[in-house]
Coordinates of C-alpha atoms and ligand atoms in Angstrom, one line a residue:
X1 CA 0.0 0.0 0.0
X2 CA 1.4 3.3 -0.8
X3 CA 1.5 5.5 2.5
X4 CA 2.5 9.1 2.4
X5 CA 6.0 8.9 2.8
X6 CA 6.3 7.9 -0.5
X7 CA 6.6 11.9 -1.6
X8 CA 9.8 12.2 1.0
X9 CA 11.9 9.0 0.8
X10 CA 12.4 7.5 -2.4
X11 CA 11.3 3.8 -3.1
X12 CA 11.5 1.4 -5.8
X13 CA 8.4 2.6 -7.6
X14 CA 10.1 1.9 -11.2
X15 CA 6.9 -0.6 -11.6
X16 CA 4.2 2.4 -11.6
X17 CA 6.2 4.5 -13.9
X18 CA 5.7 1.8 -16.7
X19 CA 2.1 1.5 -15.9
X20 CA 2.1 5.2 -15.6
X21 CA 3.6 5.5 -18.9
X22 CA 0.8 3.2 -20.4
X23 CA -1.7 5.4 -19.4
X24 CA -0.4 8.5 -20.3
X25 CA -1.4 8.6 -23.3
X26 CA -5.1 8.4 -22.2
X27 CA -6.6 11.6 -21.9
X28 CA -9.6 12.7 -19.6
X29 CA -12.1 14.3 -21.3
X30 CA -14.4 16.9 -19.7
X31 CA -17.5 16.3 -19.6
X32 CA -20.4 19.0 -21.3
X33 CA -21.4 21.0 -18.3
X34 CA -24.3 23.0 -17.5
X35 CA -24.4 25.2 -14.9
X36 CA -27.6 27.1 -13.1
X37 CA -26.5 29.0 -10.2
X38 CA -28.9 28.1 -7.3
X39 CA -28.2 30.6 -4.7
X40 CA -30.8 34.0 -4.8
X41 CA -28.4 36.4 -5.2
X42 CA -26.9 34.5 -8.2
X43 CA -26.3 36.6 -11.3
X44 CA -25.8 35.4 -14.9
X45 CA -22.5 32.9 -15.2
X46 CA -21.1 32.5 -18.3
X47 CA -18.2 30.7 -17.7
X48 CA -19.0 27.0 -18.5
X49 CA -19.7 27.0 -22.0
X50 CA -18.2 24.5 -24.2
X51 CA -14.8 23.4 -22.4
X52 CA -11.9 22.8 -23.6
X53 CA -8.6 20.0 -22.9
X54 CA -6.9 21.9 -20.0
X55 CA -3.0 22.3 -20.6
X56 CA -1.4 23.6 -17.9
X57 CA 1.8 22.2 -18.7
X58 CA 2.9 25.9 -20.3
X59 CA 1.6 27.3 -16.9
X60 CA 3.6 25.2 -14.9
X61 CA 6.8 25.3 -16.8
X62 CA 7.2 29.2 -16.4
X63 CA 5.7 29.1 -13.0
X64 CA 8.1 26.7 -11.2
X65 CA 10.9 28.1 -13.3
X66 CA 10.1 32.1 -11.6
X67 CA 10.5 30.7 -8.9
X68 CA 13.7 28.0 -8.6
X69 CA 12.5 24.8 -8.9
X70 CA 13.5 22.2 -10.8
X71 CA 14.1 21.5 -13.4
X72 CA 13.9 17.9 -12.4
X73 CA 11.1 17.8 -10.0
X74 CA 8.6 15.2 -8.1
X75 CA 5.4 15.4 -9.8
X76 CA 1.9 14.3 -8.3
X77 CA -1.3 15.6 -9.3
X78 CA -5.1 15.1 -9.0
X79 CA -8.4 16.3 -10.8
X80 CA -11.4 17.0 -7.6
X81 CA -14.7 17.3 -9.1
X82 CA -17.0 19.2 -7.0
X83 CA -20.7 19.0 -6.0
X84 CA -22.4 22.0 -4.4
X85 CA -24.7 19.9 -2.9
X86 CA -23.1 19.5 1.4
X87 CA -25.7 20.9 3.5
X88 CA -22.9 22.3 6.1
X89 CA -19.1 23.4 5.6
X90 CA -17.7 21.0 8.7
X91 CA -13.9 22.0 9.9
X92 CA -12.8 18.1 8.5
X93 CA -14.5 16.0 5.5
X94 CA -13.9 12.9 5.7
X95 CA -13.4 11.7 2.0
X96 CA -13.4 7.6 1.3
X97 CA -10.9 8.0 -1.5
X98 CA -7.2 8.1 -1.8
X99 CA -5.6 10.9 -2.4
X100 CA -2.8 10.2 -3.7
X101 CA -3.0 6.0 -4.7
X102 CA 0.2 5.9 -6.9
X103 CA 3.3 7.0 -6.4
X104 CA 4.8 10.8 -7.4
X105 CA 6.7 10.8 -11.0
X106 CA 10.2 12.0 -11.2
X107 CA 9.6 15.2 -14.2
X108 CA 11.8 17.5 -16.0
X109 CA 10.3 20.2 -16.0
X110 CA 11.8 21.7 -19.1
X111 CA 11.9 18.8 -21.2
X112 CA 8.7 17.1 -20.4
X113 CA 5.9 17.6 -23.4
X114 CA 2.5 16.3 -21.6
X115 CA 1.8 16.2 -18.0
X116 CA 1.3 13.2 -16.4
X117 CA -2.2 12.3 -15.6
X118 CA -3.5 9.2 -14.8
X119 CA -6.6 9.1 -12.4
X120 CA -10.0 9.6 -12.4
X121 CA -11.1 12.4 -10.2
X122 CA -12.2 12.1 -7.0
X123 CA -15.5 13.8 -6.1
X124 CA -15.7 16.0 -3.0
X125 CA -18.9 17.9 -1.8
X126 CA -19.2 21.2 -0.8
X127 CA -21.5 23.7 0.7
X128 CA -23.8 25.9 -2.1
X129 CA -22.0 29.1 -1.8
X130 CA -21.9 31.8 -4.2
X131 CA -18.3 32.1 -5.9
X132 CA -16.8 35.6 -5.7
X133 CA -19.3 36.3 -9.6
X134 CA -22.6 35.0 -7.5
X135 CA -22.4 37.1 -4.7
X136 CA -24.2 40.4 -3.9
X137 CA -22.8 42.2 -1.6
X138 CA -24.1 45.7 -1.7
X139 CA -25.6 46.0 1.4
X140 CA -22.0 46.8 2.6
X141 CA -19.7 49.9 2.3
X142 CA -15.9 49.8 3.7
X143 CA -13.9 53.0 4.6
X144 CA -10.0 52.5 5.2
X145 CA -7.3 55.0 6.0
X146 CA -3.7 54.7 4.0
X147 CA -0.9 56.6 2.7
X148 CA -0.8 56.7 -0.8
X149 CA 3.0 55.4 -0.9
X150 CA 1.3 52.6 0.8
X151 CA -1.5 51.8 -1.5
X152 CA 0.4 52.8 -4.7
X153 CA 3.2 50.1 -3.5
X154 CA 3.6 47.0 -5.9
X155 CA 4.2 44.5 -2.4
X156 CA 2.5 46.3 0.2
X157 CA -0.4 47.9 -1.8
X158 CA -3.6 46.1 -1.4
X159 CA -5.4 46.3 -4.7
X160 CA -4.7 42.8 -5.6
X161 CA -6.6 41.6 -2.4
X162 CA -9.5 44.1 -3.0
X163 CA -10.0 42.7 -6.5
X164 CA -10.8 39.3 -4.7
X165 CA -13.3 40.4 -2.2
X166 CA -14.7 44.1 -3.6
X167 CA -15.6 42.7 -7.5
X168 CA -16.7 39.9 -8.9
X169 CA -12.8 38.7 -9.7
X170 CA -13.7 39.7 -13.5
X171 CA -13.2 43.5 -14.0
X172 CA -16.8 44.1 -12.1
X173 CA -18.0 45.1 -8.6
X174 CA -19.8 42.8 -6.7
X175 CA -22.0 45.7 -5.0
X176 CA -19.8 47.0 -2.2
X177 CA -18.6 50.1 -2.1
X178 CA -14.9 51.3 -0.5
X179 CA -14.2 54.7 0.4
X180 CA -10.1 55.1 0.6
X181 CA -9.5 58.2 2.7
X182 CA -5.2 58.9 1.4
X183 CA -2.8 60.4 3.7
X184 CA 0.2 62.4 1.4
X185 CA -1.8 62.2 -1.6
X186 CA -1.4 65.3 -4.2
X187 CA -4.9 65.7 -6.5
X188 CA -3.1 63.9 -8.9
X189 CA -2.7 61.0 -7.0
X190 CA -6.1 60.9 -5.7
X191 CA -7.0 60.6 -9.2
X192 CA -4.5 58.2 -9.8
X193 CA -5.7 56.0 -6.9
X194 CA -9.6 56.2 -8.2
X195 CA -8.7 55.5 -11.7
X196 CA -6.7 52.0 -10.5
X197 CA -9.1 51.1 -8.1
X198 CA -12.2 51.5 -10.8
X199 CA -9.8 50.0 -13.7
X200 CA -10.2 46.9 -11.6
X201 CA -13.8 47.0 -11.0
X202 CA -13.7 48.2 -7.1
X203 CA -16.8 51.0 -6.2
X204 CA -14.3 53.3 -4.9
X205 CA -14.3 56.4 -3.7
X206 CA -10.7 58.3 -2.9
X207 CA -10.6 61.6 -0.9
X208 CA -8.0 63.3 0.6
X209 CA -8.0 62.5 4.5
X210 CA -7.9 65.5 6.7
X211 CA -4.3 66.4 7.1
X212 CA -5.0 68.1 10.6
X213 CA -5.2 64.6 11.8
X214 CA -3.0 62.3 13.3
X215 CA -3.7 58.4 12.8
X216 CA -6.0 57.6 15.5
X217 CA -7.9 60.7 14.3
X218 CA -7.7 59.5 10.6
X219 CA -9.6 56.4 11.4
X220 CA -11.7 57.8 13.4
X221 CA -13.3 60.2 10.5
X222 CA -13.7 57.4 8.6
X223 CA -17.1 57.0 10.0
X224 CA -17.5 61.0 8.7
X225 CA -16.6 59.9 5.3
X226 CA -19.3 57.0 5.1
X227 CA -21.9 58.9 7.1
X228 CA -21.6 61.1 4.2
X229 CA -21.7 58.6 1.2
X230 CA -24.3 59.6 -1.4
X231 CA -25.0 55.3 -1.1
X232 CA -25.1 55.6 3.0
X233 CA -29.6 55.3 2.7
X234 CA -28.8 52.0 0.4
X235 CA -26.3 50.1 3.1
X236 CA -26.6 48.3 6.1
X237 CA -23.7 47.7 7.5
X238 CA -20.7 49.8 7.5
X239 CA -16.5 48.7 8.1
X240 CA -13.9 50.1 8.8
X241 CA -11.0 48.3 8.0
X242 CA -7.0 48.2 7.8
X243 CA -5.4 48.4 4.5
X244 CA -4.2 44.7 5.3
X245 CA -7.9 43.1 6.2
X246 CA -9.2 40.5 4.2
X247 CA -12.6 39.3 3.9
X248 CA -12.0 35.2 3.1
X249 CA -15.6 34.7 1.7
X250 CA -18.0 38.1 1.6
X251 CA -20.9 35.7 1.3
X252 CA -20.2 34.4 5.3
X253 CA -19.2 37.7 6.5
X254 CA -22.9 38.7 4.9
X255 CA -24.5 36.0 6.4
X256 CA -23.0 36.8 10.1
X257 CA -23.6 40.7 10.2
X258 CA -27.4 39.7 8.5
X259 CA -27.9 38.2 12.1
X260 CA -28.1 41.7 13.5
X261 CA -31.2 43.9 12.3
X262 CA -29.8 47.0 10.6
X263 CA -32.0 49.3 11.6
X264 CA -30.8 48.7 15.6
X265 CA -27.8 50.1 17.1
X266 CA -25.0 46.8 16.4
X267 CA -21.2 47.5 16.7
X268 CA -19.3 44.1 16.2
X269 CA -16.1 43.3 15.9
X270 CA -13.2 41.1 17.2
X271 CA -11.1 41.0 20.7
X272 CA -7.0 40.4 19.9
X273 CA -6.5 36.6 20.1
X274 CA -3.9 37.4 22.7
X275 CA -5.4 37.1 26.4
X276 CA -2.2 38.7 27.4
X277 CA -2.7 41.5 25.4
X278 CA -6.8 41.7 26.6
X279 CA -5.5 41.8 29.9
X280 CA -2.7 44.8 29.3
X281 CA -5.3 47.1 27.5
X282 CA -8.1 46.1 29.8
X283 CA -10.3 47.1 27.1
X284 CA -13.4 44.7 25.9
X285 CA -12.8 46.4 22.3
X286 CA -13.1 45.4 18.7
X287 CA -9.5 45.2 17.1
X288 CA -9.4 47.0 14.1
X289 CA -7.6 45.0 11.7
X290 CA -10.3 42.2 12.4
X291 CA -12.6 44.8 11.0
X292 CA -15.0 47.0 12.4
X293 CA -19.1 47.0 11.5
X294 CA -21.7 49.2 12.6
X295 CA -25.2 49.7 11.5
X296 CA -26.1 53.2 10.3
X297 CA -27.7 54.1 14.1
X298 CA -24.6 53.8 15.2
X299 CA -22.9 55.5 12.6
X300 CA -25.1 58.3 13.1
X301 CA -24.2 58.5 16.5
X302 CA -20.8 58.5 15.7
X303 CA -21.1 60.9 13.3
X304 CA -22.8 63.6 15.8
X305 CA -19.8 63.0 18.5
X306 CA -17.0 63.5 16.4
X307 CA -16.3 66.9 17.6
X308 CA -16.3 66.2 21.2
X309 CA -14.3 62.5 20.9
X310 CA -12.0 64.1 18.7
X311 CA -11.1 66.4 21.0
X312 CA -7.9 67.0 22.7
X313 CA -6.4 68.5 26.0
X314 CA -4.0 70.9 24.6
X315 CA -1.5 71.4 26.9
X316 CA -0.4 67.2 26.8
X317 CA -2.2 66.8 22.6
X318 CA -3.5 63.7 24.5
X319 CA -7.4 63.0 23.0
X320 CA -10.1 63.5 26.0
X321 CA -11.2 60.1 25.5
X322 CA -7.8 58.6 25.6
X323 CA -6.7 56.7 22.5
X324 CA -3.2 56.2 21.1
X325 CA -4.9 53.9 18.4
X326 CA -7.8 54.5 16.4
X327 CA -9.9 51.8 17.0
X328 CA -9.3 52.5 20.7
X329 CA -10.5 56.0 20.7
X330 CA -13.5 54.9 18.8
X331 CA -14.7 52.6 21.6
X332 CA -13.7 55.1 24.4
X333 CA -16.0 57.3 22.4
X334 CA -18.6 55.1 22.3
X335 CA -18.2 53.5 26.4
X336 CA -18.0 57.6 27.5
X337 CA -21.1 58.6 25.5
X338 CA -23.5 55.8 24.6
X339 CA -24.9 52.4 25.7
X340 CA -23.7 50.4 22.9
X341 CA -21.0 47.9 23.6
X342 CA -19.4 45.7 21.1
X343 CA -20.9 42.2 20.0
X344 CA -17.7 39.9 19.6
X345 CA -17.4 37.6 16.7
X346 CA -14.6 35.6 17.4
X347 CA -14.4 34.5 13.5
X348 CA -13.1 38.3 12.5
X349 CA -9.7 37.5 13.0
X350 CA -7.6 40.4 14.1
X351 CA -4.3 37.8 14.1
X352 CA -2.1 39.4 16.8
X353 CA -0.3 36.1 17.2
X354 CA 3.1 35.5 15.5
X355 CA 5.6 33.1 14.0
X356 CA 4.0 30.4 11.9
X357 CA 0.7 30.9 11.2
X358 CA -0.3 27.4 9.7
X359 CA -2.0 25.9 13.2
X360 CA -5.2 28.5 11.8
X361 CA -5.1 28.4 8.5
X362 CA -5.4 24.3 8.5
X363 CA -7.6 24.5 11.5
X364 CA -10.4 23.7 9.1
X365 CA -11.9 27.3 10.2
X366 CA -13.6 29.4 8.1
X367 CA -12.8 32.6 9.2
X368 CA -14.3 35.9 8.8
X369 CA -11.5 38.1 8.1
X370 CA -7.6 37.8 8.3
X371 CA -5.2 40.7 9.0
X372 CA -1.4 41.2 9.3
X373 CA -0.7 38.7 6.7
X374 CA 2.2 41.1 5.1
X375 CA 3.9 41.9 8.5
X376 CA 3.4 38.9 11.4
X377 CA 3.3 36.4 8.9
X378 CA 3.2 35.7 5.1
X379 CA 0.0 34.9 3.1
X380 CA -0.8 36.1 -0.5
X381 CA -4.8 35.7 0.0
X382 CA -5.4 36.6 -3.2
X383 CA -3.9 33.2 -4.6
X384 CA -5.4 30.9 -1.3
X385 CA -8.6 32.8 -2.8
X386 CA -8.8 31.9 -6.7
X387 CA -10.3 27.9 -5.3
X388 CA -13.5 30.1 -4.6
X389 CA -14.2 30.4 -8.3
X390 CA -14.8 26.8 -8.8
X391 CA -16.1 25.1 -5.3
X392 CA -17.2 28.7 -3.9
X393 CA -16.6 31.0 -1.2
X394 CA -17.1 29.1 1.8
X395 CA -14.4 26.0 0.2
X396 CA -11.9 28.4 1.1
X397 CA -9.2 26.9 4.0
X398 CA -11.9 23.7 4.1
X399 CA -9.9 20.7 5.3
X400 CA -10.5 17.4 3.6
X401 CA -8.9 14.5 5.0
X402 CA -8.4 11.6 2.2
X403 CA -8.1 7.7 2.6
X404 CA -4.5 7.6 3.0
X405 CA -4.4 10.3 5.5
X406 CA -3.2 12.8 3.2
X407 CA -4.7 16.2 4.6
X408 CA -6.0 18.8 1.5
X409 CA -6.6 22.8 3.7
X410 CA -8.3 23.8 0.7
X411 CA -5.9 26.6 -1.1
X412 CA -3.2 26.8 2.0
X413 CA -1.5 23.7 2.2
X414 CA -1.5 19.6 1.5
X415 CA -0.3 17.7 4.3
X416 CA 0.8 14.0 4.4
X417 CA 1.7 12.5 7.8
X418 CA 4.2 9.5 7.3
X419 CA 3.1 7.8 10.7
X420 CA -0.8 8.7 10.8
X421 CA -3.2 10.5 12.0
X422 CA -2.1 9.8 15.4
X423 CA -2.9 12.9 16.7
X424 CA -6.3 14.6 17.7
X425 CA -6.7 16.9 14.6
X426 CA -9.5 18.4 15.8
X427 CA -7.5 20.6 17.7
X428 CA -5.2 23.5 16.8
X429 CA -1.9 22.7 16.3
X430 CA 0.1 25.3 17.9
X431 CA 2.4 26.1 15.2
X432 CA 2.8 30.0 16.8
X433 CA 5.4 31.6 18.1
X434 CA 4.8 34.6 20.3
X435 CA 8.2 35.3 21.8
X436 CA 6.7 34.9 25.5
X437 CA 9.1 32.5 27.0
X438 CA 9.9 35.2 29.5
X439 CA 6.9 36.1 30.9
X440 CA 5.2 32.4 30.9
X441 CA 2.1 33.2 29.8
X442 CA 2.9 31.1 26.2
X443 CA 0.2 28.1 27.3
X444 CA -2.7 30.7 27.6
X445 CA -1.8 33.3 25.8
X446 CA -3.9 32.3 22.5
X447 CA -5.6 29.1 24.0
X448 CA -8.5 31.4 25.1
X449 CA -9.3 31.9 21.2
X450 CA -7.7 28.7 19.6
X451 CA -8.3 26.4 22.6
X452 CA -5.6 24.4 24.1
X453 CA -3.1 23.9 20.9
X454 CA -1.4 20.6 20.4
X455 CA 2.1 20.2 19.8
X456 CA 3.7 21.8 16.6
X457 CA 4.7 18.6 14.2
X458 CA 7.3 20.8 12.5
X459 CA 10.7 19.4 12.7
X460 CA 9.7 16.0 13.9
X461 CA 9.4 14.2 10.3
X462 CA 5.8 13.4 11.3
X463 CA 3.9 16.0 9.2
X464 CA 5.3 16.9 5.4
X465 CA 3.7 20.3 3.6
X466 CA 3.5 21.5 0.4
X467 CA 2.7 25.1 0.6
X468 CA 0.7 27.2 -2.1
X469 CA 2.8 28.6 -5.0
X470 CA 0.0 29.8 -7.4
X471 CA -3.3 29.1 -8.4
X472 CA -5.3 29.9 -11.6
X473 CA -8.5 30.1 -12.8
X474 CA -9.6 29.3 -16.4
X475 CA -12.9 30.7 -18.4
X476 CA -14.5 27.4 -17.9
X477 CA -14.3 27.5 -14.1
X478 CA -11.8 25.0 -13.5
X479 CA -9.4 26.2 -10.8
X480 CA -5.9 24.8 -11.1
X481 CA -3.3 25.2 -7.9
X482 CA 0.6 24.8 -7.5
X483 CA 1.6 22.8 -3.8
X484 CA 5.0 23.1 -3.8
X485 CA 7.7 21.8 -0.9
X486 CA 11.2 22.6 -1.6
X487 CA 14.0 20.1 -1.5
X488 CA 15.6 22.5 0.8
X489 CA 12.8 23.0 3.6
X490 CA 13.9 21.4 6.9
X491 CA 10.9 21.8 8.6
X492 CA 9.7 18.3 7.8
X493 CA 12.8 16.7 8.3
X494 CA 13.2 14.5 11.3
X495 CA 16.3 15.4 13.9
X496 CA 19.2 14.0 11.7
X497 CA 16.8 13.1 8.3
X498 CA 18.7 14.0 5.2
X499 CA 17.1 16.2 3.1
X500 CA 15.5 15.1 0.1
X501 CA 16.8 15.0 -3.6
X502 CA 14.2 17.1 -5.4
X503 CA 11.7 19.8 -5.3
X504 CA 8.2 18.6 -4.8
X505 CA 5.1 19.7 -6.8
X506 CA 1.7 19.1 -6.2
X507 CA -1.0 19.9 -8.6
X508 CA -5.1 19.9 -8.1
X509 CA -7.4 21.1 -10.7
X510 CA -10.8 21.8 -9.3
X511 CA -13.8 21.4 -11.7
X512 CA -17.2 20.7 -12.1
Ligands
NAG601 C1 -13.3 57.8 28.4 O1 -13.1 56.5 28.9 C2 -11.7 56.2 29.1 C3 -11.6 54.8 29.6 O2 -12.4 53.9 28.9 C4 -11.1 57.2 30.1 O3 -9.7 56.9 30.2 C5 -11.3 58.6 29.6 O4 -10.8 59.5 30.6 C6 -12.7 58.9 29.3 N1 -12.9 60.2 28.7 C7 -13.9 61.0 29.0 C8 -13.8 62.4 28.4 O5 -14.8 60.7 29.7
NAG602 C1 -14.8 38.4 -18.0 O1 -15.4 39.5 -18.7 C2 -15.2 39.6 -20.1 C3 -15.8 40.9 -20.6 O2 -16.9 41.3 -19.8 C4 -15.9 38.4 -20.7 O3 -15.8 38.4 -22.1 C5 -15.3 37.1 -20.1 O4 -16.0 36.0 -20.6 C6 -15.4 37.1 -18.6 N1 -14.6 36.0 -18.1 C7 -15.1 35.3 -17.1 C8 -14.1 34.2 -16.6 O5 -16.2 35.4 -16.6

């Protein structure tokens, strides 16, 4: 029986390649496809008309060569057809099939003419979620503060994040609307910013932010700038966001914030994930890199203190309300003055821990938001997020667990664990590193959000991962993504395990 160690240590497999080789030649057709989208807020897709052989052999080739790998590479891959016909999204899906029944192929990358591709799919089902085309989301409107060095920077600029969760991934807006308030912005850049953000489908609107401001005050008059939105009547609920927040799947963010009646006073929002840091600011407030939403009452009412919470003593410049951070002096505004206090949604993810962020991402989680992915830790979103075209929103970070214990956290990572499953993988594995080995606080610190984590596998040769190098989506809605684990990764090498010969590439095409 082929177990997952296969991928690391190599083994006389010279038996498959000949049977392999037989059945290259083979090639899987795709089948017609039809497609009615089912949810209400579906609009017309035109995507699976009459599809085509997939070749992502050119793809691939450039792809792994951009980035170092290979040429002579380990090669597995696997076609997942999926059904939007689950009736829940569970945190683990059990799936009866293997994975991964064969053996990898040894490819050169340049050289190689055809692909390898030898199985028939497996099926997996899935929730009915809207993909990022389906999905109306203009009951919402987002304001966010920046600098326009900062928005206008090819890394650190977040307009390739925005086109995933603001438009329709295809040039159009999916309903919300985004007003960027820009900090050192001349007219021309204003312009400049509004004439990207609309190139690229986004409802935007750019303004200059006040530049009597400092930060806290900046974000603060955010909630001027929507009060004051010609669309403000239209909307119901109403963010404020960091230029690093992203929204994973707008249709489950809908769905949570449609819990609370619009036309009552709601502020909701997430506490830090750090119960250290909860204890330090002794403050019961929403984080504002989780994202912040208020219905328009509240708005209002923020609207009408402005003038008094933005004011300041002016022999110290210290604000009345106290606030060093915006999203502080916005609930100090609101605890001095009014009755409303925040509703927590634990699922906005404000992601104040550090180090290794995998123990969340494959927790199976859907989560609501993310934040500091280009800072604590390193995600590109916008490529975890390209899956959503094919299996929709809510397959984003789902965990299926195959046959053969290989471990698929849907557009993150695929896992393989040479000696089982012998874990409880349920729980969070605490992968996180938060730098509190002084102060002993390191078994609590996050357990109050994540539960109690189990042990990090890294290192011990018990859990191998290829990471997500790209993912593309094709006018026929098949999704194809790039796992990759490099030959020189020692993170799932055993104490003492030598490292492997070859780069490792894993690739899934998702389709209907
Ligand atoms: C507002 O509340 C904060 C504590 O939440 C306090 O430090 C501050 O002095 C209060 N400001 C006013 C003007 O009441
Ligand atoms: C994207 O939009 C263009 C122009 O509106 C259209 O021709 C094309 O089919 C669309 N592509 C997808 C993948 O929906």
């Amino acid at each position: 029986m082929y177990d997952t160690g296969v991928m690391l240590r190599s083994r006389p497999w010279h038996r498959w390649v000949v049977a392999g080789a037989v059945l290259v030649g083979i090639f899987y057709l795709f089948p017609a496809v039809t497609f009615r989208p089912t949810t209400s807020t579906a609009i017309a897709d035109t995507r699976f008309l009459t599809p085509a052989p997939l070749s992502n052999l050119p793809f691939l080739k450039e792809l792994l060569k951009d980035n170092g790998l290979g040429p002579e590479v380990e090669f597995a891959s696997r076609h997942l057809k999926y059904r939007r016909n689950a009736e829940t999204r569970p945190p683990l899906s059990q799936i009866p099939n293997k994975l991964f029944p064969n053996p990898p192929q040894t490819i050169n990358i340049e050289t190689v003419t055809t692909l390898p591709q030898l199985l028939p799919p497996v099926t997996l089902a899935v929730e009915n979620s809207p993909r990022p085309n389906e999905v109306d989301a203009s009951a919402l409107i987002f304001g966010v503060s920046t600098t326009y060095s900062r928005f206008n920077d090819d890394a650190a600029g977040p307009l390739r994040e925005w086109k995933r969760w603001l438009t329709d991934g295809n040039g159009s807006s999916n309903g919300a609307a985004l007003v960027l308030c820009l900090h050192e912005a001349t007219d021309d850049q204003i312009l400049l910013a509004q004439t990207k953000l609309e190139g690229v489908g986004i409802r935007a609107t750019v303004q200059h932010s006040d530049s009597s401001l400092d930060m806290p005050g900046r974000y603060f008059s955010l909630i001027n700038a929507l009060y004051n939105h010609p669309s403000r009547e239209t909307r119901s609920y109403f963010g404020l966001i960091d230029d690093d927040t992203f929204f994973p799947s707008i249709a489950a963010l809908l769905s949570m914030l449609s819990e609370h009646d619009p036309s009552k006073p709601y502020y909701i929002g997430a506490f830090t994930e750090r119960v250290d840091w909860m204890m330090d600011h002794k403050v019961p407030m929403a984080y504002g890199g989780a994202g912040v939403f208020f219905t328009a009452p509240v708005v209002k009412t923020l609207d009408d203190l402005t003038p008094t919470c933005l004011k300041k003593n002016p022999e110290s410049g210290l604000y009345l309300e106290w606030g060093d951070q915006g999203d502080l002096l916005l609930y100090n505004c609101l605890h001095n003055h009014t009755e409303v206090i925040l509703t927590n949604v634990p699922q906005l993810h404000q992601m104040d821990q550090f180090g290794d962020p995998s123990g969340l991402y494959e927790s199976g989680e859907l989560p609501l938001s993310l934040h500091h992915y280009k800072s604590w830790h390193r995600l590109a979103p916008e490529k975890v997020h390209v899956v959503t075209d094919a299996c929709g929103l809510n397959c984003i970070f789902q965990r299926f667990q195959f046959a053969d214990d290989w471990v698929l956290s849907n557009g993150y990572t695929i896992s393989a664990f040479p000696r089982g499953i012998d874990f409880d993988i349920m729980k969070m594995e605490g992968t996180f590193d938060n730098g509190l080995a002084k102060n002993g606080v390191e078994d609590v610190s996050l357990s109050y959000s994540f539960g109690p984590l189990r042990k990090n596998l890294a290192g011990t040769g018990r859990k191998i991962s290829w990471s997500l190098l790209d993912a593309r989506s094709d006018e026929y809605g098949r999704v194809t993504q790039v796992y990759v684990k490099r030959r020189d990764d020692e993170r799932w090498l055993a104490k003492d395990e030598p490292k492997p010969r070859l780069d490792s590439v894993i690739v899934l095409v998702w389709e209907l």
